[in-house]
Coordinates of C-alpha atoms in Angstrom, one line a residue:
M12 CA 91.7 -78.8 12.7
E13 CA 94.0 -75.6 13.8
E14 CA 96.1 -75.6 11.0
K15 CA 93.5 -76.2 8.4
F16 CA 91.0 -73.9 9.6
K17 CA 92.0 -70.5 11.0
Y18 CA 90.4 -66.9 11.6
E19 CA 92.1 -63.6 12.3
V20 CA 90.4 -60.4 12.5
I21 CA 92.8 -58.1 10.7
K22 CA 90.6 -54.7 10.9
T23 CA 88.3 -53.3 13.1
C24 CA 86.1 -50.2 12.1
K25 CA 86.9 -47.3 15.0
Q26 CA 83.4 -46.0 14.3
S27 CA 81.2 -48.9 14.2
G28 CA 83.1 -51.8 15.5
A29 CA 82.8 -53.7 12.5
R30 CA 85.2 -55.8 11.2
I31 CA 87.1 -57.6 8.3
G32 CA 88.8 -61.0 9.1
R33 CA 90.4 -64.0 7.1
L34 CA 88.9 -67.3 7.5
T35 CA 91.4 -70.0 5.9
T36 CA 89.8 -72.9 4.9
P37 CA 91.1 -76.4 3.0
H38 CA 90.1 -74.7 -0.4
G39 CA 91.0 -70.9 0.1
V40 CA 90.9 -68.0 2.1
I41 CA 88.0 -66.3 2.7
E42 CA 87.9 -62.4 3.5
T43 CA 85.1 -61.5 5.7
P44 CA 82.5 -59.6 5.6
V45 CA 81.2 -62.2 2.9
F46 CA 78.1 -62.2 0.9
M47 CA 77.9 -66.4 -0.1
P48 CA 75.8 -67.3 -3.3
V49 CA 73.2 -70.3 -2.6
G50 CA 73.8 -73.1 -4.8
T51 CA 71.0 -75.6 -3.3
Q52 CA 71.2 -78.5 -5.6
A53 CA 75.0 -78.0 -6.2
T54 CA 74.4 -75.5 -8.9
V55 CA 73.8 -71.5 -8.3
K56 CA 70.7 -71.5 -10.6
G57 CA 71.7 -70.7 -14.2
L58 CA 75.5 -69.8 -13.5
T59 CA 78.6 -71.5 -14.1
P60 CA 81.8 -71.6 -11.5
E61 CA 83.6 -69.5 -14.0
M62 CA 80.6 -66.8 -13.8
L63 CA 80.7 -66.9 -10.1
K64 CA 84.5 -66.3 -9.8
A65 CA 84.0 -63.5 -12.3
L66 CA 81.4 -62.1 -9.9
N67 CA 84.3 -62.2 -6.9
A68 CA 82.3 -65.0 -5.1
Q69 CA 84.6 -66.7 -2.3
I70 CA 82.2 -69.4 -1.4
I71 CA 79.1 -71.0 -2.3
L72 CA 76.1 -72.9 -0.3
S73 CA 74.6 -76.4 -0.7
N74 CA 71.9 -77.9 0.7
T75 CA 72.1 -81.4 2.7
Y76 CA 68.3 -81.9 2.2
H77 CA 68.0 -81.3 -1.4
L78 CA 71.5 -83.3 -2.2
H79 CA 70.6 -86.2 0.0
L80 CA 67.0 -86.8 -1.8
R81 CA 68.6 -86.3 -5.5
P82 CA 71.1 -87.4 -6.4
G83 CA 71.9 -89.0 -3.2
E84 CA 75.2 -88.2 -1.2
G85 CA 76.8 -91.5 -2.4
I86 CA 76.7 -90.4 -6.0
V87 CA 78.4 -87.2 -4.5
K88 CA 81.0 -89.1 -2.6
Q89 CA 81.6 -91.5 -5.6
A90 CA 82.4 -88.1 -7.8
G91 CA 85.2 -87.1 -5.3
G92 CA 83.2 -84.8 -3.6
L93 CA 81.3 -81.5 -3.9
H94 CA 83.7 -79.9 -5.1
K95 CA 84.7 -82.3 -7.9
F96 CA 80.8 -82.8 -8.7
M97 CA 80.1 -79.3 -9.7
N98 CA 83.5 -78.2 -10.5
W99 CA 84.0 -75.6 -7.8
D100 CA 87.6 -75.4 -6.4
K101 CA 87.1 -72.7 -3.7
P102 CA 85.2 -73.0 -0.5
I103 CA 81.6 -74.7 0.3
L104 CA 79.7 -74.7 2.8
T105 CA 76.8 -77.1 3.7
D106 CA 73.5 -76.6 5.9
S107 CA 72.3 -79.6 8.0
G108 CA 69.0 -80.0 6.2
G109 CA 67.4 -78.8 9.2
F110 CA 65.6 -75.6 8.1
Q111 CA 64.1 -77.7 4.9
V112 CA 63.1 -80.4 7.3
F113 CA 61.2 -77.9 9.4
S114 CA 59.7 -75.8 6.6
L115 CA 59.2 -77.9 3.3
A116 CA 58.4 -81.3 4.9
D117 CA 55.0 -82.1 5.7
L118 CA 53.6 -84.5 8.4
R119 CA 57.0 -84.5 10.3
K120 CA 57.1 -86.0 13.6
V121 CA 59.9 -84.4 16.2
T122 CA 61.3 -87.0 18.6
E123 CA 64.4 -86.8 20.8
N124 CA 66.0 -89.2 18.3
G125 CA 65.5 -87.0 15.0
V126 CA 62.7 -86.0 12.8
E127 CA 60.6 -88.2 10.7
F128 CA 59.0 -86.6 7.6
R129 CA 58.0 -87.2 4.1
S130 CA 60.0 -86.2 1.0
H131 CA 58.5 -83.1 -0.7
L132 CA 59.1 -84.7 -4.1
N133 CA 57.6 -88.0 -3.7
G134 CA 56.2 -88.5 -0.5
E135 CA 58.9 -91.2 0.6
K136 CA 59.1 -91.5 4.4
L137 CA 62.5 -90.5 5.8
F138 CA 64.3 -90.3 9.0
F139 CA 66.9 -87.5 10.1
T140 CA 69.1 -87.4 13.2
P141 CA 72.0 -85.4 14.2
E142 CA 74.0 -88.4 13.4
K143 CA 72.6 -88.7 9.9
A144 CA 73.0 -85.2 8.8
M145 CA 76.7 -85.4 10.2
Q146 CA 77.1 -88.6 7.8
I147 CA 75.7 -86.7 4.8
E148 CA 77.6 -83.6 5.1
N149 CA 80.6 -85.8 5.2
D150 CA 80.2 -87.7 2.1
L151 CA 79.1 -84.2 0.3
G152 CA 82.5 -82.9 1.5
A153 CA 82.0 -79.0 1.9
D154 CA 84.6 -77.2 4.3
I155 CA 82.3 -75.8 6.5
I156 CA 79.2 -77.9 7.7
M157 CA 76.2 -76.9 9.9
A158 CA 74.9 -78.6 12.8
F159 CA 71.4 -80.4 13.0
D160 CA 69.1 -78.0 14.5
E161 CA 65.4 -77.5 15.4
C162 CA 64.1 -74.2 13.8
S163 CA 61.2 -72.7 15.5
A164 CA 58.6 -71.0 13.2
Y165 CA 57.9 -67.3 13.6
G166 CA 54.9 -66.9 16.1
S167 CA 56.0 -69.9 18.0
T168 CA 55.2 -69.5 22.1
H169 CA 58.2 -69.0 24.4
E170 CA 57.5 -72.5 25.8
Q171 CA 57.5 -73.9 22.4
V172 CA 60.9 -72.1 21.3
K173 CA 62.6 -73.2 24.6
S174 CA 61.9 -76.7 23.8
A175 CA 63.2 -76.6 20.2
C176 CA 66.3 -74.8 21.8
D177 CA 67.0 -77.3 24.5
R178 CA 66.5 -80.2 22.1
T179 CA 69.1 -78.1 19.5
K180 CA 71.8 -78.1 22.4
R181 CA 71.3 -81.6 23.0
W182 CA 71.4 -82.5 19.1
L183 CA 74.5 -80.3 18.9
E184 CA 76.5 -82.6 21.7
R185 CA 75.6 -85.4 19.1
C186 CA 76.5 -83.4 16.1
Y187 CA 79.7 -82.7 17.6
N188 CA 80.6 -86.4 18.7
A189 CA 79.6 -87.9 15.3
H190 CA 81.8 -85.5 13.3
K191 CA 85.2 -86.8 12.7
N192 CA 86.5 -85.2 9.4
E193 CA 89.5 -82.8 10.0
N194 CA 88.7 -81.0 6.7
Q195 CA 85.6 -80.1 7.3
M196 CA 84.7 -77.5 10.3
L197 CA 81.4 -77.7 12.1
F198 CA 79.1 -74.6 12.8
P199 CA 76.8 -75.0 16.1
I200 CA 73.6 -72.5 15.7
V201 CA 72.3 -70.4 17.9
Q202 CA 68.4 -70.3 18.1
G203 CA 65.9 -68.9 20.3
G204 CA 63.7 -66.8 18.1
I205 CA 62.6 -63.1 19.0
F206 CA 63.1 -64.1 23.0
E207 CA 66.3 -62.5 24.3
D208 CA 66.6 -64.7 27.4
L209 CA 66.6 -67.7 25.1
R210 CA 69.0 -66.2 23.0
I211 CA 71.5 -65.6 25.6
Q212 CA 71.2 -69.1 26.8
S213 CA 71.6 -70.5 23.4
A214 CA 74.6 -68.6 22.5
K215 CA 76.2 -70.2 25.9
D216 CA 75.2 -73.6 25.0
C217 CA 76.8 -73.3 21.1
T218 CA 80.1 -71.4 22.2
P219 CA 81.7 -74.5 23.9
F220 CA 81.2 -76.2 20.6
A221 CA 82.3 -73.3 18.5
K222 CA 85.8 -74.3 17.3
C223 CA 86.3 -72.0 14.1
G224 CA 83.0 -70.2 13.7
I225 CA 79.4 -69.7 14.7
A226 CA 76.0 -69.7 13.2
V227 CA 72.7 -67.6 14.1
G228 CA 69.9 -69.0 13.0
G229 CA 66.0 -68.7 13.1
L230 CA 65.9 -65.0 12.0
S231 CA 64.4 -63.5 8.4
V232 CA 61.6 -66.1 9.2
G233 CA 59.0 -63.6 9.0
E234 CA 59.9 -61.4 12.1
P235 CA 59.9 -57.4 11.4
K236 CA 63.5 -56.9 10.6
E237 CA 63.7 -54.4 13.8
D238 CA 63.3 -57.5 15.6
M239 CA 66.4 -59.3 13.9
Y240 CA 68.4 -56.2 14.5
R241 CA 67.6 -56.0 18.2
I242 CA 68.5 -59.9 18.4
L243 CA 72.0 -59.2 16.5
D244 CA 72.4 -56.3 19.0
L245 CA 71.8 -58.4 21.7
L246 CA 74.1 -61.1 20.6
N247 CA 76.9 -59.1 19.2
P248 CA 79.2 -59.0 22.6
I249 CA 78.2 -62.4 23.8
L250 CA 79.6 -64.4 20.7
P251 CA 83.0 -65.3 20.2
K252 CA 85.0 -62.5 19.0
D253 CA 87.8 -64.8 17.7
M254 CA 85.7 -66.4 14.9
P255 CA 83.6 -65.7 12.0
R256 CA 79.5 -65.1 12.9
Y257 CA 77.3 -66.5 10.0
L258 CA 73.8 -64.9 9.8
M259 CA 71.8 -67.6 8.1
G260 CA 69.2 -66.7 5.1
V261 CA 70.1 -63.3 5.1
G262 CA 70.6 -61.7 1.9
S263 CA 68.9 -58.3 1.3
P264 CA 71.2 -55.5 0.3
D265 CA 69.6 -53.4 3.7
C266 CA 70.0 -56.3 5.7
L267 CA 73.6 -56.9 4.7
V268 CA 74.3 -53.7 5.9
E269 CA 73.0 -53.4 8.8
G270 CA 74.0 -57.2 9.7
F271 CA 77.9 -56.0 9.2
A272 CA 77.2 -53.6 11.5
R273 CA 76.4 -55.6 14.1
G274 CA 79.2 -58.2 14.1
I275 CA 78.0 -60.6 11.6
D276 CA 80.8 -61.9 9.1
M277 CA 78.9 -63.9 6.9
M278 CA 75.7 -64.1 5.2
D279 CA 73.9 -66.1 2.4
C280 CA 70.4 -66.2 0.9
V281 CA 68.5 -67.4 -2.3
L282 CA 67.0 -63.9 -2.5
P283 CA 69.2 -62.6 -5.5
T284 CA 68.7 -65.3 -7.8
R285 CA 64.9 -65.9 -7.0
I286 CA 63.7 -62.4 -7.7
A287 CA 66.3 -62.2 -10.7
R288 CA 64.4 -65.1 -12.2
N289 CA 61.1 -63.1 -11.7
G290 CA 62.3 -60.1 -13.3
T291 CA 63.7 -58.0 -10.6
A292 CA 67.1 -56.1 -10.3
F293 CA 69.1 -54.8 -7.2
S294 CA 70.2 -51.1 -7.3
K295 CA 71.3 -48.8 -5.1
N296 CA 68.1 -47.2 -4.9
G297 CA 66.5 -50.2 -4.3
K298 CA 64.5 -52.8 -6.5
L299 CA 63.8 -52.3 -10.1
V300 CA 61.2 -54.5 -11.2
I301 CA 62.5 -54.7 -14.9
R302 CA 59.9 -57.0 -16.5
N303 CA 57.6 -53.4 -15.9
A304 CA 56.6 -51.9 -19.1
K305 CA 58.2 -48.5 -18.6
F306 CA 61.3 -50.3 -19.1
K307 CA 60.6 -51.8 -22.5
D308 CA 62.5 -48.6 -24.4
D309 CA 64.7 -47.9 -21.6
F310 CA 68.6 -48.7 -23.5
R311 CA 70.5 -48.0 -20.6
P312 CA 72.0 -50.6 -18.2
I313 CA 70.6 -52.0 -15.1
E314 CA 72.8 -49.7 -13.2
E315 CA 75.0 -47.1 -14.8
D316 CA 78.2 -47.6 -12.5
C317 CA 77.8 -51.5 -12.1
D318 CA 80.9 -53.7 -13.6
C319 CA 79.3 -57.1 -14.2
Y320 CA 78.8 -58.9 -17.5
A321 CA 75.0 -58.0 -17.9
C322 CA 75.4 -54.0 -17.3
K323 CA 78.5 -53.9 -19.5
N324 CA 77.1 -55.7 -22.2
F325 CA 73.1 -55.1 -22.2
S326 CA 70.1 -53.1 -21.8
R327 CA 67.2 -53.0 -19.5
A328 CA 64.9 -53.1 -22.6
Y329 CA 66.7 -56.2 -23.8
I330 CA 66.6 -58.1 -20.4
R331 CA 62.9 -57.1 -20.0
H332 CA 62.2 -58.4 -23.6
L333 CA 64.2 -61.9 -22.4
I334 CA 61.9 -62.1 -19.1
N335 CA 58.6 -61.7 -20.7
A336 CA 59.5 -63.8 -23.7
G337 CA 60.3 -66.5 -21.1
E338 CA 64.0 -66.9 -22.4
M339 CA 66.7 -68.2 -19.8
L340 CA 68.8 -65.8 -20.5
G341 CA 66.9 -62.8 -18.7
G342 CA 67.0 -64.6 -15.6
V343 CA 70.9 -65.4 -15.9
L344 CA 71.6 -61.9 -16.6
L345 CA 69.5 -60.4 -13.8
S346 CA 71.0 -63.2 -11.3
I347 CA 74.7 -62.3 -12.3
H348 CA 73.9 -58.8 -11.6
N349 CA 72.0 -59.0 -8.3
L350 CA 74.9 -61.6 -7.2
R351 CA 77.6 -58.8 -8.4
F352 CA 75.6 -55.9 -6.7
L353 CA 76.2 -58.0 -3.4
T354 CA 79.9 -59.0 -3.7
R355 CA 80.2 -54.9 -5.0
L356 CA 78.2 -54.1 -1.6
T357 CA 80.7 -56.1 0.7
E358 CA 83.8 -54.6 -1.4
E359 CA 82.2 -51.2 -0.3
V360 CA 81.6 -52.2 2.8
K361 CA 85.1 -53.8 3.8
K362 CA 86.5 -50.2 2.1
A363 CA 84.8 -47.9 4.9
I364 CA 85.9 -50.4 7.6
W365 CA 89.5 -49.9 6.6
E366 CA 88.5 -46.2 6.5
D367 CA 86.8 -46.4 9.9
R368 CA 83.8 -44.7 8.3
Y369 CA 81.2 -47.8 8.3
L370 CA 78.6 -45.9 10.1
D371 CA 78.7 -43.0 7.6
F372 CA 78.5 -45.4 4.9
K373 CA 76.1 -47.4 6.3
E374 CA 73.6 -44.3 7.1
E375 CA 74.3 -43.1 3.5
F376 CA 73.4 -46.3 1.5
L377 CA 70.3 -46.6 3.8
K378 CA 69.2 -43.1 3.1
N379 CA 69.3 -43.7 -0.8
Y380 CA 68.0 -47.4 -0.5
K381 CA 64.3 -47.8 -0.6
D382 CA 63.2 -51.4 -0.5

């Protein structure tokens, strides 16, 4: 695997310790820090691959649980894998479906062997094991695949989270043994909720199985942001330094800036496209609810200095009209803007790291950004 997957740190900020790295995969090199758009069902909603490339998206995510339900991994495999199926020739990451099984599925039953649950689509009874998750991800053919883990809900007791962490460790070993595809890199997932002792233990449990990347899961699930930052501060000196660290499911601009400062290299979230479909845009001063009446005669772009297609060609007033008229183009244009906002933000982060002034950049950004 070493020749197909490689990670090298090429710059560490003297002021903050944040770093720039290059992750080599079979479908190209990813320069970190990176924000990864989410294409749950083998599509970033409303956007073509060409649009994503124009935004400077380097890698996108798809979801094992959803693609297993439809169209089925067999169809994707028959098509030649996800890359060919969705016409995306850059890297892809698939999650294991663990989070969806624990958050979407009703009437789930967790055993040592796996999780029995019902489909949120039609109520069909399904059973996921670590081996099943690996088989599905293998058939989907992404470059980076995630281990099947047990994600604890926010508010779980120490005893409940410990039980989930212990099971996650045992399932990780089974994932590792079942994973045979040298064209895919398996990332373990550090769990432990907001409990420091469990996070430390989970990081120790995961590290031997991490060959070219490790993930932090179970954050941004309802806990205060201060708790998330505390856990990231705790993990920063513990996680391996010679591989990328992926913080799962986190994508608000302030969290990106804070996460990169704490040693995180990769993040993803459905947030930018979800709020876009609801008529909301990111800006450097915080969110703009474009659907609101105050924008009806505002003929400025969403953001004056933004280089995205939406900002270069359309006004707030026009996009507001589209959103309120139920025209799908409104959500598409706001999705383009929001994703470009985050990729531009990571570009600015990298520039600050190169210039050894990332803490100054972070302070300035957060001073202006009001969530």
